[in-house]
Amino acid sequence: MKLALIGFGQAGGKVVDAFCAFDETIGGHVVEAAIAVNTATADLRGLEHVTPENRVLIGQSRVKGHGVGADNELGAEVAAADVDEIQTAIDRVPVHDLDAFLIVAGLGGGTGSGGAPVLATHLKRIYNEPVYGLGILPGTDEGGIYTLNAARSFRTFTREVDSLVVFDNDAWRQTGESVESGFERSNRELVERVGRLFAAGEVSSGDHVAESVVDASEIINTLENGIATIGYATQSVDSNTSGILERVSRTSSSTHFGTEHEATNRITSLVRKATLGRLTLPCSVASADKGLVVATGPPDELSRKGIERGRTWLEEETGSMEIRGGDYPRPGADEVGAIVLLSGVTDVPRIEQLQSVAVETKETTSAIRAEQAGDLESLLDTSGELDALF
Ligand SMILES: Nc1nc2c(ncn2[C@@H]2O[C@H](COP(=O)(O)OP(=O)(O)OP(=O)(O)O)[C@@H](O)[C@H]2O)c(=O)[nH]1
């Protein structure tokens, strides 16, 4: 399906940039427009795939292009004040070709954390197309202020979008990695999942169209409310071998049975792996309200029976009757994959932990501020011996 991507803040811009690069690599044709919004000039300058006219600097009169320094209330204020500048860039997007907007932001900082929910409210007011969010949670070691920002933004962003796909930096961190290379790798993992999911609903007329190909409306119907998470698993197949097997299968029914059986089992097992492996936001799968199973790979590997079995298995795991399934054929691909989208998830330990640390941070910060005000007053107190100048 066709998306207008809007990256808000540094993380948002970088992820949109990586998304565009990935979309080009796989020929996904998902990105109809890519816009980056920031309060920091330097962050916008670093982007490669967002055209200069689609880089929108906001809040110049307040922060002079230096960012909002993790103050997300200021981020929200600046976004509300300059929303017309963002709209000018969106006005250039051919909205009639769009299936949805996707606003991407790191929720721990200031600009994206505060600005993304403001933009979501604005877009919902103007357009009929769904507005999705892609929110990145900070690592637990980033400190109280990032956690507090993320918890407050998460609450607001979830309320303002049609669905918030969440990526937890904490769950995707690897030991021994520098922050920068860690982000680069996480961003690749993130855009691979989100990019392939949306590309599945964008099979163009020239592509091989399978019988049960996923349609944009199935993604839209799955992403109807609340919080969403994505799982992905792949297995290599030798495209030459699969071609040979297909040729052999035409002449030998037992080989045909063997190959089909293998393809069915492969897809079913990949659906399980994608669901039970690392999700973009780890959660209890049973709490999902809706789901979508997409099998991707060379057309002759996409067993309908496998998809159906995977779909039924996910129905049992979630207890939901709204699990959709389909395929995304990629002729010539050398691997088969399963993408699992779970939406409306409600049992998410990481969110509960984020919220309780945020509440603690808020209480501690207020106590420190009150104490500091008292301490300063007593430091300046000269028992009436000295007067202030004015
Ligand atoms: N996954 C991922 N997370 C990132 C990346 N860059 C920053 N983050 C996370 O995003 C949060 C910080 O948000 P930023 O986007 O840097 O901040 P900002 O929105 O530009 O806001 P200010 O810098 O305060 O003006 C932190 O929690 C980081 O962990 C990235 O490239 N990938």
PDB file of C-alpha atoms in Angstrom, residues 83-363:
ATOM      1  CA  VAL A  83       1.920  22.919  11.772  1.00  0.00           C
ATOM      2  CA  ASP A  84       1.183  25.026   8.660  1.00  0.00           C
ATOM      3  CA  GLU A  85       4.812  24.660   7.563  1.00  0.00           C
ATOM      4  CA  ILE A  86       4.473  20.870   7.793  1.00  0.00           C
ATOM      5  CA  GLN A  87       1.165  21.092   5.933  1.00  0.00           C
ATOM      6  CA  THR A  88       2.856  22.990   3.073  1.00  0.00           C
ATOM      7  CA  ALA A  89       5.094  19.946   2.478  1.00  0.00           C
ATOM      8  CA  ILE A  90       2.118  17.563   2.784  1.00  0.00           C
ATOM      9  CA  ASP A  91       0.185  19.677   0.266  1.00  0.00           C
ATOM     10  CA  ARG A  92       2.686  18.547  -2.390  1.00  0.00           C
ATOM     11  CA  VAL A  93       1.795  14.872  -1.788  1.00  0.00           C
ATOM     12  CA  PRO A  94      -0.786  13.430  -4.225  1.00  0.00           C
ATOM     13  CA  VAL A  95      -3.136  12.375  -1.432  1.00  0.00           C
ATOM     14  CA  HIS A  96      -5.599  10.667  -3.822  1.00  0.00           C
ATOM     15  CA  ASP A  97      -2.890   8.019  -4.445  1.00  0.00           C
ATOM     16  CA  LEU A  98      -2.301   7.430  -0.729  1.00  0.00           C
ATOM     17  CA  ASP A  99      -3.607   4.583   1.400  1.00  0.00           C
ATOM     18  CA  ALA A 100      -2.335   5.961   4.720  1.00  0.00           C
ATOM     19  CA  PHE A 101      -0.003   8.310   6.576  1.00  0.00           C
ATOM     20  CA  LEU A 102       2.741   6.913   8.790  1.00  0.00           C
ATOM     21  CA  ILE A 103       4.292   9.241  11.373  1.00  0.00           C
ATOM     22  CA  VAL A 104       7.585   7.944  12.774  1.00  0.00           C
ATOM     23  CA  ALA A 105       9.195   9.213  15.999  1.00  0.00           C
ATOM     24  CA  GLY A 106      11.478   8.292  18.872  1.00  0.00           C
ATOM     25  CA  LEU A 107       9.254   8.781  21.930  1.00  0.00           C
ATOM     26  CA  GLY A 108      12.054   9.445  24.424  1.00  0.00           C
ATOM     27  CA  GLY A 109      13.355  12.755  23.033  1.00  0.00           C
ATOM     28  CA  GLY A 110      11.664  16.139  22.695  1.00  0.00           C
ATOM     29  CA  THR A 111      10.874  17.037  19.087  1.00  0.00           C
ATOM     30  CA  GLY A 112       9.391  13.748  17.849  1.00  0.00           C
ATOM     31  CA  SER A 113       7.960  12.751  21.205  1.00  0.00           C
ATOM     32  CA  GLY A 114       6.021  15.999  21.543  1.00  0.00           C
ATOM     33  CA  GLY A 115       5.428  16.787  17.865  1.00  0.00           C
ATOM     34  CA  ALA A 116       4.278  13.438  16.453  1.00  0.00           C
ATOM     35  CA  PRO A 117       0.983  13.280  18.421  1.00  0.00           C
ATOM     36  CA  VAL A 118       0.273  16.923  17.501  1.00  0.00           C
ATOM     37  CA  LEU A 119       0.732  16.142  13.812  1.00  0.00           C
ATOM     38  CA  ALA A 120      -1.451  13.020  14.115  1.00  0.00           C
ATOM     39  CA  THR A 121      -4.311  15.121  15.545  1.00  0.00           C
ATOM     40  CA  HIS A 122      -3.887  17.608  12.709  1.00  0.00           C
ATOM     41  CA  LEU A 123      -3.873  14.955   9.944  1.00  0.00           C
ATOM     42  CA  LYS A 124      -6.872  13.127  11.405  1.00  0.00           C
ATOM     43  CA  ARG A 125      -8.798  16.368  11.335  1.00  0.00           C
ATOM     44  CA  ILE A 126      -8.023  17.030   7.663  1.00  0.00           C
ATOM     45  CA  TYR A 127      -7.815  13.665   5.874  1.00  0.00           C
ATOM     46  CA  ASN A 128      -9.976  10.551   5.613  1.00  0.00           C
ATOM     47  CA  GLU A 129      -6.968   8.269   5.091  1.00  0.00           C
ATOM     48  CA  PRO A 130      -5.832   6.317   8.170  1.00  0.00           C
ATOM     49  CA  VAL A 131      -3.055   7.902  10.211  1.00  0.00           C
ATOM     50  CA  TYR A 132      -0.645   5.372  11.712  1.00  0.00           C
ATOM     51  CA  GLY A 133       2.185   5.979  14.122  1.00  0.00           C
ATOM     52  CA  LEU A 134       5.493   4.178  14.430  1.00  0.00           C
ATOM     53  CA  GLY A 135       6.781   4.897  17.927  1.00  0.00           C
ATOM     54  CA  ILE A 136      10.247   3.951  19.194  1.00  0.00           C
ATOM     55  CA  LEU A 137      10.624   3.330  22.929  1.00  0.00           C
ATOM     56  CA  PRO A 138      13.908   4.373  24.580  1.00  0.00           C
ATOM     57  CA  GLY A 139      16.299   1.867  26.136  1.00  0.00           C
ATOM     58  CA  THR A 140      15.880   1.385  29.904  1.00  0.00           C
ATOM     59  CA  ASP A 141      19.411   2.723  30.440  1.00  0.00           C
ATOM     60  CA  GLU A 142      18.681   6.082  28.790  1.00  0.00           C
ATOM     61  CA  GLY A 143      17.536   7.671  32.035  1.00  0.00           C
ATOM     62  CA  GLY A 144      14.411   8.925  33.744  1.00  0.00           C
ATOM     63  CA  ILE A 145      13.652  11.902  31.537  1.00  0.00           C
ATOM     64  CA  TYR A 146      13.574   9.748  28.374  1.00  0.00           C
ATOM     65  CA  THR A 147      11.301   7.252  30.104  1.00  0.00           C
ATOM     66  CA  LEU A 148       8.967   9.973  31.351  1.00  0.00           C
ATOM     67  CA  ASN A 149       8.858  11.575  27.891  1.00  0.00           C
ATOM     68  CA  ALA A 150       8.133   8.238  26.258  1.00  0.00           C
ATOM     69  CA  ALA A 151       5.380   7.283  28.711  1.00  0.00           C
ATOM     70  CA  ARG A 152       3.565  10.605  28.244  1.00  0.00           C
ATOM     71  CA  SER A 153       4.004  10.652  24.478  1.00  0.00           C
ATOM     72  CA  PHE A 154       2.964   6.993  24.170  1.00  0.00           C
ATOM     73  CA  ARG A 155      -0.315   7.737  25.954  1.00  0.00           C
ATOM     74  CA  THR A 156      -1.075  10.691  23.704  1.00  0.00           C
ATOM     75  CA  PHE A 157       0.175   9.224  20.419  1.00  0.00           C
ATOM     76  CA  THR A 158      -1.841   5.996  20.900  1.00  0.00           C
ATOM     77  CA  ARG A 159      -4.971   8.066  21.437  1.00  0.00           C
ATOM     78  CA  GLU A 160      -4.431  10.242  18.345  1.00  0.00           C
ATOM     79  CA  VAL A 161      -3.550   7.642  15.680  1.00  0.00           C
ATOM     80  CA  ASP A 162      -5.568   4.823  14.154  1.00  0.00           C
ATOM     81  CA  SER A 163      -2.895   2.388  15.281  1.00  0.00           C
ATOM     82  CA  LEU A 164       0.527   2.727  16.853  1.00  0.00           C
ATOM     83  CA  VAL A 165       3.143   0.210  15.737  1.00  0.00           C
ATOM     84  CA  VAL A 166       5.754   0.092  18.488  1.00  0.00           C
ATOM     85  CA  PHE A 167       9.453  -0.748  18.355  1.00  0.00           C
ATOM     86  CA  ASP A 168      11.241  -1.236  21.670  1.00  0.00           C
ATOM     87  CA  ASN A 169      14.915  -0.221  21.482  1.00  0.00           C
ATOM     88  CA  ASP A 170      15.491  -2.129  24.712  1.00  0.00           C
ATOM     89  CA  ALA A 171      14.393  -5.450  23.267  1.00  0.00           C
ATOM     90  CA  TRP A 172      16.587  -4.983  20.182  1.00  0.00           C
ATOM     91  CA  ARG A 173      19.798  -3.881  21.880  1.00  0.00           C
ATOM     92  CA  GLN A 174      22.843  -6.100  21.580  1.00  0.00           C
ATOM     93  CA  THR A 175      25.746  -6.156  23.980  1.00  0.00           C
ATOM     94  CA  GLY A 176      29.078  -4.770  22.815  1.00  0.00           C
ATOM     95  CA  GLU A 177      27.601  -2.455  20.189  1.00  0.00           C
ATOM     96  CA  SER A 178      28.165   1.290  20.051  1.00  0.00           C
ATOM     97  CA  VAL A 179      24.978   3.363  20.280  1.00  0.00           C
ATOM     98  CA  GLU A 180      25.314   4.504  16.659  1.00  0.00           C
ATOM     99  CA  SER A 181      25.948   1.094  15.119  1.00  0.00           C
ATOM    100  CA  GLY A 182      23.226  -0.335  17.360  1.00  0.00           C
ATOM    101  CA  PHE A 183      20.744   2.184  15.951  1.00  0.00           C
ATOM    102  CA  GLU A 184      21.824   1.443  12.403  1.00  0.00           C
ATOM    103  CA  ARG A 185      21.202  -2.262  12.883  1.00  0.00           C
ATOM    104  CA  SER A 186      17.913  -1.726  14.756  1.00  0.00           C
ATOM    105  CA  ASN A 187      16.712   0.606  12.036  1.00  0.00           C
ATOM    106  CA  ARG A 188      17.443  -2.032   9.401  1.00  0.00           C
ATOM    107  CA  GLU A 189      15.515  -4.655  11.380  1.00  0.00           C
ATOM    108  CA  LEU A 190      12.663  -2.210  11.918  1.00  0.00           C
ATOM    109  CA  VAL A 191      12.294  -1.085   8.297  1.00  0.00           C
ATOM    110  CA  GLU A 192      12.582  -4.643   7.039  1.00  0.00           C
ATOM    111  CA  ARG A 193       9.525  -5.620   9.085  1.00  0.00           C
ATOM    112  CA  VAL A 194       7.421  -2.516   8.492  1.00  0.00           C
ATOM    113  CA  GLY A 195       8.586  -2.129   4.867  1.00  0.00           C
ATOM    114  CA  ARG A 196       7.767  -5.719   3.914  1.00  0.00           C
ATOM    115  CA  LEU A 197       4.409  -5.600   5.683  1.00  0.00           C
ATOM    116  CA  PHE A 198       3.239  -2.537   3.765  1.00  0.00           C
ATOM    117  CA  ALA A 199       4.864  -3.739   0.517  1.00  0.00           C
ATOM    118  CA  ALA A 200       2.707  -6.867   0.792  1.00  0.00           C
ATOM    119  CA  GLY A 201      -0.336  -4.706   0.145  1.00  0.00           C
ATOM    120  CA  GLU A 202       1.292  -3.076  -2.869  1.00  0.00           C
ATOM    121  CA  VAL A 203       1.626  -5.821  -5.471  1.00  0.00           C
ATOM    122  CA  SER A 204       1.559  -3.900  -8.764  1.00  0.00           C
ATOM    123  CA  SER A 205      -0.093  -5.002 -11.993  1.00  0.00           C
ATOM    124  CA  GLY A 206       3.146  -6.284 -13.533  1.00  0.00           C
ATOM    125  CA  ASP A 207       3.884  -8.564 -10.578  1.00  0.00           C
ATOM    126  CA  HIS A 208       2.924 -12.177 -10.259  1.00  0.00           C
ATOM    127  CA  VAL A 209      -0.503 -12.029  -8.610  1.00  0.00           C
ATOM    128  CA  ALA A 210      -1.194 -15.066  -6.462  1.00  0.00           C
ATOM    129  CA  GLU A 211      -4.644 -16.323  -5.631  1.00  0.00           C
ATOM    130  CA  SER A 212      -4.573 -15.140  -2.051  1.00  0.00           C
ATOM    131  CA  VAL A 213      -2.393 -12.050  -2.282  1.00  0.00           C
ATOM    132  CA  VAL A 214      -2.695  -9.633   0.641  1.00  0.00           C
ATOM    133  CA  ASP A 215      -4.633  -6.504  -0.113  1.00  0.00           C
ATOM    134  CA  ALA A 216      -4.127  -3.020   1.379  1.00  0.00           C
ATOM    135  CA  SER A 217      -7.615  -3.243   2.886  1.00  0.00           C
ATOM    136  CA  GLU A 218      -6.591  -6.299   4.903  1.00  0.00           C
ATOM    137  CA  ILE A 219      -3.713  -4.380   6.463  1.00  0.00           C
ATOM    138  CA  ILE A 220      -6.005  -1.414   7.123  1.00  0.00           C
ATOM    139  CA  ASN A 221      -8.684  -3.629   8.692  1.00  0.00           C
ATOM    140  CA  THR A 222      -6.111  -5.262  10.937  1.00  0.00           C
ATOM    141  CA  LEU A 223      -4.568  -1.975  12.022  1.00  0.00           C
ATOM    142  CA  GLU A 224      -7.793  -0.617  13.397  1.00  0.00           C
ATOM    143  CA  ASN A 225      -6.966   0.558  16.860  1.00  0.00           C
ATOM    144  CA  GLY A 226      -4.562   0.514  19.764  1.00  0.00           C
ATOM    145  CA  ILE A 227      -1.056  -0.863  19.771  1.00  0.00           C
ATOM    146  CA  ALA A 228       0.487  -3.118  17.141  1.00  0.00           C
ATOM    147  CA  THR A 229       3.627  -5.239  16.974  1.00  0.00           C
ATOM    148  CA  ILE A 230       5.301  -7.142  14.138  1.00  0.00           C
ATOM    149  CA  GLY A 231       7.126 -10.464  14.002  1.00  0.00           C
ATOM    150  CA  TYR A 232       9.206 -11.758  11.107  1.00  0.00           C
ATOM    151  CA  ALA A 233      11.061 -14.987  10.348  1.00  0.00           C
ATOM    152  CA  THR A 234      12.795 -16.258   7.221  1.00  0.00           C
ATOM    153  CA  GLN A 235      14.388 -19.383   5.838  1.00  0.00           C
ATOM    154  CA  SER A 236      16.674 -19.624   2.830  1.00  0.00           C
ATOM    155  CA  VAL A 237      15.586 -21.609  -0.185  1.00  0.00           C
ATOM    156  CA  ASP A 238      17.689 -22.160  -3.232  1.00  0.00           C
ATOM    157  CA  SER A 239      15.681 -20.537  -6.018  1.00  0.00           C
ATOM    158  CA  ASN A 240      17.327 -22.823  -8.603  1.00  0.00           C
ATOM    159  CA  THR A 241      16.538 -25.912  -6.582  1.00  0.00           C
ATOM    160  CA  SER A 242      12.950 -24.850  -6.073  1.00  0.00           C
ATOM    161  CA  GLY A 243      12.636 -24.405  -9.843  1.00  0.00           C
ATOM    162  CA  ILE A 244      14.019 -27.902 -10.416  1.00  0.00           C
ATOM    163  CA  LEU A 245      11.707 -29.357  -7.791  1.00  0.00           C
ATOM    164  CA  GLU A 246       8.780 -27.717  -9.451  1.00  0.00           C
ATOM    165  CA  ARG A 247       9.798 -29.195 -12.808  1.00  0.00           C
ATOM    166  CA  VAL A 248      10.273 -32.637 -11.250  1.00  0.00           C
ATOM    167  CA  SER A 249       6.922 -32.289  -9.501  1.00  0.00           C
ATOM    168  CA  ARG A 250       5.149 -32.063 -12.825  1.00  0.00           C
ATOM    169  CA  THR A 251       6.420 -35.537 -13.721  1.00  0.00           C
ATOM    170  CA  SER A 252       6.305 -37.285 -10.362  1.00  0.00           C
ATOM    171  CA  SER A 253       3.310 -37.070  -8.093  1.00  0.00           C
ATOM    172  CA  SER A 254       5.180 -38.446  -5.063  1.00  0.00           C
ATOM    173  CA  THR A 255       7.914 -35.795  -5.375  1.00  0.00           C
ATOM    174  CA  HIS A 256       5.196 -33.248  -5.897  1.00  0.00           C
ATOM    175  CA  PHE A 257       3.565 -34.391  -2.673  1.00  0.00           C
ATOM    176  CA  GLY A 258       6.926 -34.225  -0.874  1.00  0.00           C
ATOM    177  CA  THR A 259       7.689 -30.719  -2.124  1.00  0.00           C
ATOM    178  CA  GLU A 260       4.233 -29.416  -1.299  1.00  0.00           C
ATOM    179  CA  HIS A 261       4.344 -31.009   2.119  1.00  0.00           C
ATOM    180  CA  GLU A 262       7.715 -29.413   2.764  1.00  0.00           C
ATOM    181  CA  ALA A 263       6.472 -25.981   1.637  1.00  0.00           C
ATOM    182  CA  THR A 264       3.385 -26.280   3.852  1.00  0.00           C
ATOM    183  CA  ASN A 265       5.428 -27.213   6.905  1.00  0.00           C
ATOM    184  CA  ARG A 266       7.974 -24.496   6.192  1.00  0.00           C
ATOM    185  CA  ILE A 267       5.339 -21.762   6.116  1.00  0.00           C
ATOM    186  CA  THR A 268       3.557 -23.060   9.228  1.00  0.00           C
ATOM    187  CA  SER A 269       6.802 -23.224  11.153  1.00  0.00           C
ATOM    188  CA  LEU A 270       7.847 -19.734   9.981  1.00  0.00           C
ATOM    189  CA  VAL A 271       4.526 -18.284  11.190  1.00  0.00           C
ATOM    190  CA  ARG A 272       5.173 -19.828  14.608  1.00  0.00           C
ATOM    191  CA  LYS A 273       8.763 -18.562  14.659  1.00  0.00           C
ATOM    192  CA  ALA A 274       7.708 -15.036  13.664  1.00  0.00           C
ATOM    193  CA  THR A 275       5.061 -14.942  16.397  1.00  0.00           C
ATOM    194  CA  LEU A 276       7.025 -16.533  19.212  1.00  0.00           C
ATOM    195  CA  GLY A 277      10.396 -14.962  18.325  1.00  0.00           C
ATOM    196  CA  ARG A 278      11.324 -11.347  18.933  1.00  0.00           C
ATOM    197  CA  LEU A 279       8.449  -8.985  18.158  1.00  0.00           C
ATOM    198  CA  THR A 280       9.059  -5.266  17.531  1.00  0.00           C
ATOM    199  CA  LEU A 281       7.288  -4.837  20.881  1.00  0.00           C
ATOM    200  CA  PRO A 282       7.403  -8.003  22.974  1.00  0.00           C
ATOM    201  CA  CYS A 283       3.956  -8.778  24.420  1.00  0.00           C
ATOM    202  CA  SER A 284       1.595 -11.570  25.310  1.00  0.00           C
ATOM    203  CA  VAL A 285       0.361 -12.878  21.955  1.00  0.00           C
ATOM    204  CA  ALA A 286      -2.877 -14.050  23.596  1.00  0.00           C
ATOM    205  CA  SER A 287      -3.848 -10.433  24.252  1.00  0.00           C
ATOM    206  CA  ALA A 288      -3.990  -9.492  20.536  1.00  0.00           C
ATOM    207  CA  ASP A 289      -7.352  -8.448  19.224  1.00  0.00           C
ATOM    208  CA  LYS A 290      -6.610  -8.964  15.514  1.00  0.00           C
ATOM    209  CA  GLY A 291      -3.826 -10.398  13.397  1.00  0.00           C
ATOM    210  CA  LEU A 292      -2.489 -10.769   9.892  1.00  0.00           C
ATOM    211  CA  VAL A 293      -0.239 -13.527   8.564  1.00  0.00           C
ATOM    212  CA  VAL A 294       1.702 -12.851   5.362  1.00  0.00           C
ATOM    213  CA  ALA A 295       3.881 -15.448   3.644  1.00  0.00           C
ATOM    214  CA  THR A 296       6.525 -14.030   1.311  1.00  0.00           C
ATOM    215  CA  GLY A 297       8.960 -15.607  -1.104  1.00  0.00           C
ATOM    216  CA  PRO A 298       9.093 -17.279  -4.531  1.00  0.00           C
ATOM    217  CA  PRO A 299       5.528 -17.997  -5.722  1.00  0.00           C
ATOM    218  CA  ASP A 300       5.944 -21.782  -5.887  1.00  0.00           C
ATOM    219  CA  GLU A 301       7.017 -21.857  -2.227  1.00  0.00           C
ATOM    220  CA  LEU A 302       3.937 -20.043  -0.963  1.00  0.00           C
ATOM    221  CA  SER A 303       1.790 -22.947   0.098  1.00  0.00           C
ATOM    222  CA  ARG A 304      -1.824 -21.902   0.623  1.00  0.00           C
ATOM    223  CA  LYS A 305      -2.271 -24.784   2.986  1.00  0.00           C
ATOM    224  CA  GLY A 306       0.724 -23.550   4.996  1.00  0.00           C
ATOM    225  CA  ILE A 307      -0.719 -20.046   5.252  1.00  0.00           C
ATOM    226  CA  GLU A 308      -4.101 -21.441   6.259  1.00  0.00           C
ATOM    227  CA  ARG A 309      -2.521 -23.639   8.923  1.00  0.00           C
ATOM    228  CA  GLY A 310      -0.432 -20.725  10.210  1.00  0.00           C
ATOM    229  CA  ARG A 311      -3.526 -18.547  10.313  1.00  0.00           C
ATOM    230  CA  THR A 312      -5.519 -21.168  12.214  1.00  0.00           C
ATOM    231  CA  TRP A 313      -2.648 -21.663  14.651  1.00  0.00           C
ATOM    232  CA  LEU A 314      -2.578 -17.892  15.314  1.00  0.00           C
ATOM    233  CA  GLU A 315      -6.345 -17.903  15.851  1.00  0.00           C
ATOM    234  CA  GLU A 316      -5.861 -20.516  18.548  1.00  0.00           C
ATOM    235  CA  GLU A 317      -2.946 -18.626  20.146  1.00  0.00           C
ATOM    236  CA  THR A 318      -4.838 -15.328  20.291  1.00  0.00           C
ATOM    237  CA  GLY A 319      -8.393 -16.605  20.702  1.00  0.00           C
ATOM    238  CA  SER A 320      -9.289 -14.026  18.044  1.00  0.00           C
ATOM    239  CA  MET A 321     -11.647 -14.675  15.161  1.00  0.00           C
ATOM    240  CA  GLU A 322     -10.119 -11.827  13.168  1.00  0.00           C
ATOM    241  CA  ILE A 323      -6.878 -13.297  11.898  1.00  0.00           C
ATOM    242  CA  ARG A 324      -6.361 -12.580   8.234  1.00  0.00           C
ATOM    243  CA  GLY A 325      -3.884 -14.329   5.972  1.00  0.00           C
ATOM    244  CA  GLY A 326      -2.418 -14.045   2.520  1.00  0.00           C
ATOM    245  CA  ASP A 327       0.748 -14.034   0.499  1.00  0.00           C
ATOM    246  CA  TYR A 328       3.213 -11.608  -0.956  1.00  0.00           C
ATOM    247  CA  PRO A 329       4.910 -13.297  -3.897  1.00  0.00           C
ATOM    248  CA  ARG A 330       8.470 -12.256  -4.696  1.00  0.00           C
ATOM    249  CA  PRO A 331       9.601 -14.095  -7.837  1.00  0.00           C
ATOM    250  CA  GLY A 332      13.310 -14.910  -7.744  1.00  0.00           C
ATOM    251  CA  ALA A 333      13.651 -14.394  -3.970  1.00  0.00           C
ATOM    252  CA  ASP A 334      16.077 -16.779  -2.267  1.00  0.00           C
ATOM    253  CA  GLU A 335      14.193 -16.983   1.000  1.00  0.00           C
ATOM    254  CA  VAL A 336      10.723 -17.668   2.272  1.00  0.00           C
ATOM    255  CA  GLY A 337       9.426 -15.530   5.112  1.00  0.00           C
ATOM    256  CA  ALA A 338       6.453 -14.994   7.361  1.00  0.00           C
ATOM    257  CA  ILE A 339       5.357 -11.595   8.619  1.00  0.00           C
ATOM    258  CA  VAL A 340       2.951 -11.590  11.536  1.00  0.00           C
ATOM    259  CA  LEU A 341       1.137  -8.409  12.500  1.00  0.00           C
ATOM    260  CA  LEU A 342      -0.607  -8.434  15.875  1.00  0.00           C
ATOM    261  CA  SER A 343      -2.873  -5.536  16.633  1.00  0.00           C
ATOM    262  CA  GLY A 344      -4.835  -4.301  19.634  1.00  0.00           C
ATOM    263  CA  VAL A 345      -2.377  -5.953  22.049  1.00  0.00           C
ATOM    264  CA  THR A 346      -3.052  -5.106  25.691  1.00  0.00           C
ATOM    265  CA  ASP A 347      -0.770  -7.291  27.795  1.00  0.00           C
ATOM    266  CA  VAL A 348       2.609  -5.565  27.389  1.00  0.00           C
ATOM    267  CA  PRO A 349       4.917  -5.804  30.428  1.00  0.00           C
ATOM    268  CA  ARG A 350       7.389  -3.305  28.922  1.00  0.00           C
ATOM    269  CA  ILE A 351       4.708  -0.568  28.788  1.00  0.00           C
ATOM    270  CA  GLU A 352       3.723  -1.224  32.396  1.00  0.00           C
ATOM    271  CA  GLN A 353       7.386  -1.007  33.425  1.00  0.00           C
ATOM    272  CA  LEU A 354       7.845   2.201  31.378  1.00  0.00           C
ATOM    273  CA  GLN A 355       4.834   3.759  33.073  1.00  0.00           C
ATOM    274  CA  SER A 356       5.844   2.855  36.601  1.00  0.00           C
ATOM    275  CA  VAL A 357       9.410   4.189  36.089  1.00  0.00           C
ATOM    276  CA  ALA A 358       7.894   7.351  34.560  1.00  0.00           C
ATOM    277  CA  VAL A 359       5.601   7.913  37.565  1.00  0.00           C
ATOM    278  CA  GLU A 360       8.570   7.401  39.907  1.00  0.00           C
ATOM    279  CA  THR A 361      10.679   9.835  37.851  1.00  0.00           C
ATOM    280  CA  LYS A 362       7.914  12.444  37.945  1.00  0.00           C
ATOM    281  CA  GLU A 363       7.566  12.164  41.732  1.00  0.00           C
TER     282      GLU A 363
END
